[in-house]
Amino acid sequence: MSEKKVNASSWLFKASLLSLSLLAQTAPSISIANTQLVEQFPTVSQSTIELISTLPNFSVLFLILFAEAIGNKFGIKRTILFGLGLYTIGGVLPAVVSSFPIIIAARLLMGLGIGLFNPYSVSLMYRFYDGQQLKGMLGFQNTAQNLGNAAFGFLLSALIIGGWRTAFAGFFVGLIPLIMIWLFVTIPDDKAQGEQAAPAKFNFKEAVNTHILLLALLFLVVFAMFLMMTIKMAVFGQETGLFSPSAASSILASLGLASMVAALLYAPVSKVIGNFILPVSFTGIAAGFFIVANASSVAMVTAGVVVAGIFFGWVFPQAFLRVAQVGPKNGGTLTTSVILMGINLGAAFAAPMINAVSGTFGFTNTAGVLTFCGFGFATLAIFEYIYNVFDKKKQA
C-alpha cells in the first residue's frame, strides 16, 4: 500500500492531531457521579470513590514512558489507534457492570490507553511544526483539550440525570479521534506493517536533564492542586447546599470553556510577557480558588471557576514551551512523556495527597481544601516571579 502524502498545514490534518487532545482531561470529569457511586457502593469509602475519577492518571504511568518504543516497534499510528480503543472500552465498561473491582480495572485499562496516545498529542506537533507556528499549535492543543473538557462536562450534566451508568456511557467520545486519526493522519516513517523502526539515537539521560525533571515536579504539584477543583465540586455543592451534581458538571464545563478561550490568546500573550506568563497564571488561579472557597452563591462559584479556568488555560501550553526551551533537541517523545508523567502522577494522587497535606494544616472540609490550594498556587507564583527575574532563557 503506497504511503499517503502528508500535508501538515491542512486544516483536516491539524484538526485530526488536535482531536487527540479532546480526551486529555475527560477522565476526572466522571467525579460528578461520586455522590451516586457512594450510594451504590455503601461499603466503599468516599476517598476510594473519589479515587475512581483519577485512577486512569495512575495507570497512564505504566505505558507513558514506553509509548515511543512501542510506536517505533508497531508504528505510531497503530499505537495511537490501539490506545484510543483501550480508552473507549475502559471508559464505557463501567456502564454495563455492577462489580466495583471491575470498574476499578476498567478505569485502569482506560489509563493504559491514554498512556499510549497522549504523548503523541504534543510530540507530533514538535515533529511537524516549529517557531510561531508551534506556539500557535500548542495554544490550539490546549484549546482542544479544554473544548473536550467543556463539551464533555455539558454532556455529563445531561447524562448524569439518567444515573451514573449513563454518565459512563459518555466515554464513547473516544471514537471521535479514533476515526479521525484513522482516516486523515499519515505519519512519515510510521511502520504500517509493523517492521522494526530505526533505533533511537538517544537514551534516557540524554533526553531528560535536570530542568526537565524539575518541570515535571512543578507540574505534578500544579495538577494535583488544580484537579481538586474538579474532584471536590460536586461534594462542595452538597456540603454548602448551593447546587446539585448535575449543576456541578455545568459549572465545571464553564472552567473548560474559560480555559479554551484563554488558550486562544496564549501565543500573543506569551509574545508580550514571555515566561512571566506562568507566575501570572498561578496568581490568577489562586484568586479563582479563593473566590470559590468563600462563595455564598452559585454565581460566585461560577465566577471563581471561570477566573481559575482563564489563567489555567495558559499553564499547559507554557509547560511544553518550556520543554522546548530547556529540553534537549533530540529528546523526542521521551522528554514529553516525562512531563506528562509528572502531570499524571499529580492527577492520579490528587485526592489522597492534597487531602492529607491540607489536613495537617487544619483544612479539613471542602472549602478548606480549596483554600489550601489557593495558598499553594500563591506560593508557586511567588517562587516563579523570583525565578523568572533571574532566568536568562529566551522564548523558543
Coordinates of C-alpha atoms in Angstrom, one line a residue:
M1 CA 0.0 0.0 0.0
S2 CA 1.5 3.3 -1.0
E3 CA 2.0 5.9 1.7
K4 CA -0.3 9.0 1.5
K5 CA 1.3 12.4 1.2
V6 CA 1.4 14.3 4.4
N7 CA 0.1 17.9 4.3
A8 CA 0.7 19.1 7.9
S9 CA -0.7 22.6 7.0
S10 CA -4.1 21.3 6.0
W11 CA -7.0 22.0 8.4
L12 CA -8.1 18.4 8.4
F13 CA -4.7 17.1 9.4
K14 CA -4.4 19.7 12.2
A15 CA -7.9 19.0 13.4
S16 CA -7.2 15.3 13.5
L17 CA -4.0 15.8 15.5
L18 CA -5.8 18.2 17.9
S19 CA -8.7 15.7 18.3
L20 CA -6.3 13.6 20.5
S21 CA -6.3 16.4 23.0
L22 CA -10.1 16.4 23.2
L23 CA -9.8 13.4 25.6
A24 CA -6.9 14.6 27.7
Q25 CA -9.0 15.9 30.7
T26 CA -12.2 13.9 30.3
A27 CA -11.3 11.1 32.7
P28 CA -11.6 13.0 36.0
S29 CA -14.9 14.6 34.9
I30 CA -16.8 11.5 36.0
S31 CA -16.3 12.7 39.6
I32 CA -19.8 14.3 39.3
A33 CA -21.1 10.7 39.7
N34 CA -19.3 10.4 43.1
T35 CA -22.3 11.0 45.2
Q36 CA -24.4 8.4 43.3
L37 CA -21.5 5.9 43.4
V38 CA -21.3 6.4 47.2
E39 CA -25.0 5.4 47.4
Q40 CA -24.5 2.5 45.0
F41 CA -21.5 1.1 46.9
P42 CA -22.1 1.9 50.6
T43 CA -19.3 -0.4 51.8
V44 CA -16.7 1.6 49.9
S45 CA -15.2 4.7 51.5
Q46 CA -15.7 8.1 50.0
S47 CA -11.9 8.6 49.5
T48 CA -11.8 5.4 47.4
I49 CA -14.8 6.5 45.4
E50 CA -13.0 9.8 44.7
L51 CA -10.0 7.9 43.6
I52 CA -12.0 6.4 40.7
S53 CA -12.0 9.7 38.8
T54 CA -8.2 9.8 38.8
L55 CA -7.3 6.2 38.5
P56 CA -6.7 6.5 34.7
N57 CA -4.0 9.0 35.5
F58 CA -2.3 6.4 37.6
S59 CA -2.2 3.6 35.0
V60 CA -1.1 6.1 32.4
L61 CA 2.3 5.9 34.1
F62 CA 2.8 2.2 33.2
L63 CA 3.0 3.0 29.5
I64 CA 3.7 6.6 29.0
L65 CA 7.5 6.3 29.1
F66 CA 7.3 3.3 26.7
A67 CA 4.9 4.9 24.1
E68 CA 7.7 5.9 21.8
A69 CA 9.4 2.5 21.9
I70 CA 6.0 0.8 21.2
G71 CA 5.4 3.3 18.4
N72 CA 8.8 2.5 16.9
K73 CA 8.1 -1.2 17.0
F74 CA 4.5 -1.3 15.8
G75 CA 4.0 2.1 14.1
I76 CA 3.0 5.4 15.7
K77 CA -0.4 5.5 14.0
R78 CA -1.2 1.9 15.1
T79 CA -0.1 2.7 18.7
I80 CA -2.3 5.8 18.8
L81 CA -5.4 3.9 17.4
F82 CA -4.8 1.0 19.9
G83 CA -4.6 3.4 22.8
L84 CA -7.8 5.2 21.7
G85 CA -9.5 1.8 21.6
L86 CA -8.4 0.9 25.1
Y87 CA -9.6 4.4 26.3
T88 CA -13.1 3.8 24.8
I89 CA -13.5 0.2 26.1
G90 CA -12.2 1.1 29.6
G91 CA -14.3 4.2 29.7
V92 CA -17.6 2.7 28.8
L93 CA -17.3 -0.7 30.5
P94 CA -18.4 0.6 34.0
A95 CA -21.8 1.4 32.4
V96 CA -22.6 -2.3 31.9
V97 CA -21.1 -3.9 35.0
S98 CA -22.1 -3.9 38.7
S99 CA -18.8 -5.1 40.3
F100 CA -16.7 -2.4 41.9
P101 CA -13.4 -4.3 41.2
I102 CA -14.3 -4.5 37.5
I103 CA -15.0 -0.7 37.5
I104 CA -11.5 -0.2 39.0
A105 CA -10.0 -2.5 36.4
A106 CA -11.8 -0.7 33.6
R107 CA -10.6 2.7 34.7
L108 CA -7.0 1.4 34.9
L109 CA -7.5 0.0 31.3
M110 CA -8.6 3.4 30.2
G111 CA -5.5 4.9 31.6
L112 CA -3.3 2.5 29.7
G113 CA -4.9 3.7 26.5
I114 CA -4.2 7.3 27.4
G115 CA -0.6 6.4 28.1
L116 CA -0.3 5.2 24.6
F117 CA -1.7 8.1 22.7
N118 CA -1.3 11.1 24.9
P119 CA 2.5 11.7 24.5
Y120 CA 1.9 11.9 20.7
S121 CA -0.7 14.6 21.2
V122 CA 2.2 17.0 21.9
S123 CA 5.3 15.4 20.4
L124 CA 3.8 15.1 16.9
M125 CA 3.4 18.9 17.0
Y126 CA 7.2 19.2 17.6
R127 CA 7.6 16.9 14.7
F128 CA 5.5 18.9 12.2
Y129 CA 5.8 22.5 13.4
D130 CA 8.2 25.0 14.8
G131 CA 8.6 28.7 15.7
Q132 CA 5.5 30.8 15.9
Q133 CA 3.5 28.0 14.2
L134 CA 4.5 25.7 17.0
K135 CA 3.3 28.2 19.6
G136 CA 0.1 28.6 17.8
M137 CA -0.5 24.8 17.7
L138 CA 0.4 24.4 21.4
G139 CA -2.2 27.1 22.1
F140 CA -4.7 25.3 19.9
Q141 CA -3.8 22.0 21.6
N142 CA -4.8 23.4 24.9
T143 CA -7.9 24.9 23.3
A144 CA -8.9 21.4 22.1
Q145 CA -8.1 20.0 25.5
N146 CA -10.4 22.4 27.2
L147 CA -13.0 22.2 24.5
G148 CA -13.2 18.5 25.0
N149 CA -13.4 19.0 28.8
A150 CA -16.1 21.6 28.5
A151 CA -18.2 19.7 25.9
F152 CA -17.8 16.5 27.9
G153 CA -18.8 18.4 31.1
F154 CA -22.1 19.6 29.4
L155 CA -22.7 16.1 28.1
L156 CA -22.3 14.5 31.6
S157 CA -24.5 17.2 33.1
A158 CA -27.3 15.7 30.9
L159 CA -26.3 12.1 31.2
I160 CA -26.0 12.1 35.0
I161 CA -29.7 12.7 35.2
G162 CA -30.1 9.2 33.9
G163 CA -27.8 7.8 36.6
W164 CA -24.1 7.0 37.0
R165 CA -24.2 4.2 34.4
T166 CA -25.5 6.6 31.7
A167 CA -22.7 9.0 32.6
F168 CA -20.0 6.4 32.0
A169 CA -21.5 5.8 28.5
G170 CA -20.3 9.3 27.6
F171 CA -16.8 7.9 27.1
F172 CA -17.9 6.7 23.7
V173 CA -16.5 10.1 22.7
G174 CA -13.2 8.2 22.3
L175 CA -14.5 7.1 18.9
I176 CA -14.2 10.7 17.5
P177 CA -10.4 11.0 17.5
L178 CA -10.1 7.2 16.7
I179 CA -12.0 7.7 13.4
M180 CA -10.2 11.0 12.5
I181 CA -6.7 9.7 13.1
W182 CA -7.5 6.5 11.2
L183 CA -8.9 8.4 8.2
F184 CA -6.9 11.6 7.9
V185 CA -3.4 11.2 9.5
T186 CA -0.4 9.7 7.9
I187 CA 2.9 9.8 9.8
P188 CA 6.2 9.6 7.8
D189 CA 8.3 6.6 8.8
D190 CA 5.3 5.1 10.5
K191 CA 5.5 1.3 10.4
A192 CA 2.3 0.3 8.5
Q193 CA 3.3 -3.3 8.5
G194 CA 4.9 -3.3 12.0
E195 CA 8.5 -3.6 10.8
Q196 CA 11.3 -2.6 13.1
A197 CA 12.0 1.1 13.3
A198 CA 15.4 2.6 13.2
P199 CA 16.9 2.6 16.7
A200 CA 16.6 5.7 18.7
K201 CA 19.7 7.9 18.8
F202 CA 19.4 8.9 22.4
N203 CA 19.0 7.4 25.8
F204 CA 17.1 8.5 28.9
K205 CA 20.0 10.5 30.3
E206 CA 20.4 12.4 27.1
A207 CA 16.6 13.0 26.7
V208 CA 16.0 14.1 30.3
N209 CA 18.0 16.8 32.1
T210 CA 17.7 18.4 35.5
H211 CA 15.5 21.2 34.1
I212 CA 13.0 18.6 32.7
L213 CA 12.8 16.8 36.0
L214 CA 12.2 20.0 37.9
L215 CA 9.5 21.0 35.4
A216 CA 7.9 17.5 35.9
L217 CA 7.9 18.0 39.6
L218 CA 6.5 21.5 39.3
F219 CA 3.6 20.3 37.2
L220 CA 3.0 17.3 39.4
V221 CA 2.2 19.8 42.2
V222 CA 0.2 22.2 39.9
F223 CA -2.1 19.5 38.5
A224 CA -2.6 17.8 41.9
M225 CA -3.9 21.1 43.3
F226 CA -5.8 22.2 40.3
L227 CA -7.7 18.9 39.9
M228 CA -9.2 19.4 43.4
M229 CA -11.5 22.0 41.8
T230 CA -12.9 19.1 39.6
I231 CA -12.9 16.4 42.3
K232 CA -14.4 18.5 45.0
M233 CA -17.0 20.4 43.1
A234 CA -20.0 18.0 43.5
V235 CA -19.1 17.5 47.2
F236 CA -18.8 21.3 47.7
G237 CA -22.3 21.8 46.2
Q238 CA -23.6 19.1 48.6
E239 CA -21.9 20.5 51.7
T240 CA -23.0 24.0 51.0
G241 CA -26.4 23.2 49.6
L242 CA -25.8 25.6 46.7
F243 CA -26.2 23.2 43.7
S244 CA -26.7 19.6 42.6
P245 CA -24.2 17.2 40.9
S246 CA -25.8 18.0 37.5
A247 CA -25.2 21.7 38.1
A248 CA -21.7 21.0 39.3
S249 CA -20.9 19.4 35.9
S250 CA -22.2 22.5 34.1
I251 CA -20.1 24.8 36.4
L252 CA -17.0 22.7 35.6
A253 CA -17.8 22.9 31.9
S254 CA -17.5 26.7 32.2
L255 CA -14.0 26.1 33.5
G256 CA -13.2 24.2 30.3
L257 CA -14.7 27.0 28.2
A258 CA -12.8 29.7 30.0
S259 CA -9.5 27.8 29.6
M260 CA -10.4 27.3 25.9
V261 CA -10.9 31.0 25.3
A262 CA -7.7 31.8 27.2
A263 CA -5.7 29.3 25.2
L264 CA -6.6 31.0 22.0
L265 CA -4.8 34.1 23.4
Y266 CA -1.7 32.2 24.6
A267 CA 0.6 32.9 21.6
P268 CA 0.1 36.8 21.6
V269 CA 0.2 37.0 25.4
S270 CA 3.3 34.8 25.5
K271 CA 4.9 37.1 23.0
V272 CA 4.3 40.1 25.2
I273 CA 5.2 38.8 28.7
G274 CA 7.3 35.8 27.9
N275 CA 7.9 33.3 30.6
F276 CA 6.2 35.5 33.2
I277 CA 3.0 34.1 31.8
L278 CA 3.4 31.2 34.3
P279 CA 3.6 33.2 37.6
V280 CA 0.8 35.4 36.3
S281 CA -1.3 32.3 35.6
F282 CA -0.6 30.9 39.1
T283 CA -1.7 34.2 40.6
G284 CA -5.0 34.2 38.8
I285 CA -5.6 30.5 39.6
A286 CA -5.0 31.3 43.3
A287 CA -7.6 34.1 43.1
G288 CA -10.1 31.7 41.5
F289 CA -9.7 29.1 44.3
F290 CA -10.2 31.8 47.0
I291 CA -13.4 33.0 45.3
V292 CA -14.9 29.5 45.1
A293 CA -13.8 28.6 48.7
N294 CA -15.6 31.7 50.1
A295 CA -18.6 31.6 47.7
S296 CA -22.1 32.1 49.0
S297 CA -24.0 31.7 45.7
V298 CA -23.8 29.7 42.5
A299 CA -22.9 32.9 40.6
M300 CA -19.9 33.4 42.9
V301 CA -18.8 29.8 42.5
T302 CA -19.1 30.1 38.7
A303 CA -17.2 33.3 38.7
G304 CA -14.3 31.8 40.7
V305 CA -14.2 28.7 38.4
V306 CA -14.1 30.9 35.3
V307 CA -11.3 33.0 36.8
A308 CA -9.3 29.9 37.6
G309 CA -10.1 28.4 34.2
I310 CA -8.9 31.5 32.3
F311 CA -5.5 31.5 33.9
F312 CA -5.1 27.7 33.8
G313 CA -5.6 28.0 30.0
W314 CA -2.0 29.2 29.7
V315 CA -0.4 26.7 32.0
F316 CA -0.4 23.6 29.8
P317 CA 1.0 25.2 26.6
Q318 CA 3.6 27.1 28.7
A319 CA 4.7 23.8 30.2
F320 CA 5.5 22.4 26.8
L321 CA 7.0 25.6 25.5
R322 CA 9.4 25.5 28.5
V323 CA 10.2 21.9 27.4
A324 CA 11.3 23.2 24.0
Q325 CA 13.4 25.9 25.8
V326 CA 15.3 23.8 28.3
G327 CA 15.0 20.3 26.9
P328 CA 17.5 18.6 24.7
K329 CA 16.8 18.9 21.0
N330 CA 16.7 15.1 20.5
G331 CA 14.5 14.4 23.5
G332 CA 11.6 13.4 21.3
T333 CA 8.5 11.7 22.8
L334 CA 10.5 10.6 25.8
T335 CA 11.1 14.1 27.1
T336 CA 7.4 14.9 26.6
S337 CA 6.5 11.7 28.4
V338 CA 8.5 12.7 31.5
I339 CA 6.5 15.9 31.8
L340 CA 3.2 14.1 31.2
M341 CA 4.4 11.5 33.8
G342 CA 4.7 14.4 36.4
I343 CA 1.3 15.7 35.4
N344 CA -0.4 12.3 35.6
L345 CA 1.3 11.5 38.9
G346 CA -0.1 14.7 40.4
A347 CA -3.5 14.0 38.9
A348 CA -3.6 10.3 40.0
F349 CA -2.9 11.0 43.6
A350 CA -4.5 14.4 43.8
A351 CA -7.3 13.5 46.2
P352 CA -5.4 11.5 48.8
M353 CA -2.2 13.7 48.6
I354 CA -3.9 17.1 48.9
N355 CA -6.5 15.9 51.4
A356 CA -3.6 14.6 53.6
V357 CA -1.4 17.6 53.3
S358 CA -4.2 20.1 53.7
G359 CA -5.5 18.2 56.7
T360 CA -2.2 18.6 58.6
F361 CA -2.7 22.4 58.3
G362 CA -6.3 22.2 59.6
F363 CA -8.1 22.4 56.3
T364 CA -10.5 19.5 56.6
N365 CA -13.8 20.4 54.8
T366 CA -14.1 21.0 51.1
A367 CA -13.9 24.8 51.3
G368 CA -10.8 24.4 53.5
V369 CA -9.1 22.2 50.9
L370 CA -9.8 24.7 48.1
T371 CA -8.4 27.5 50.3
F372 CA -5.3 25.4 50.9
C373 CA -4.9 25.0 47.1
G374 CA -5.3 28.8 46.7
F375 CA -2.4 29.4 49.1
G376 CA -0.4 26.7 47.3
F377 CA -0.8 28.5 43.9
A378 CA 0.0 31.9 45.5
T379 CA 3.3 30.3 46.9
L380 CA 4.2 28.9 43.5
A381 CA 3.5 32.3 41.9
I382 CA 6.0 34.0 44.3
F383 CA 8.7 31.4 43.5
E384 CA 8.1 31.7 39.8
Y385 CA 8.2 35.5 39.8
I386 CA 11.6 35.3 41.6
Y387 CA 12.9 32.6 39.2
N388 CA 11.9 34.5 36.1
V389 CA 13.6 37.7 37.3
F390 CA 16.9 35.8 37.3
D391 CA 16.2 33.4 34.4
K392 CA 18.0 34.2 31.2
K393 CA 16.3 31.7 29.0
K394 CA 14.7 33.2 25.9
Q395 CA 11.5 32.2 24.3
A396 CA 11.8 29.3 22.0

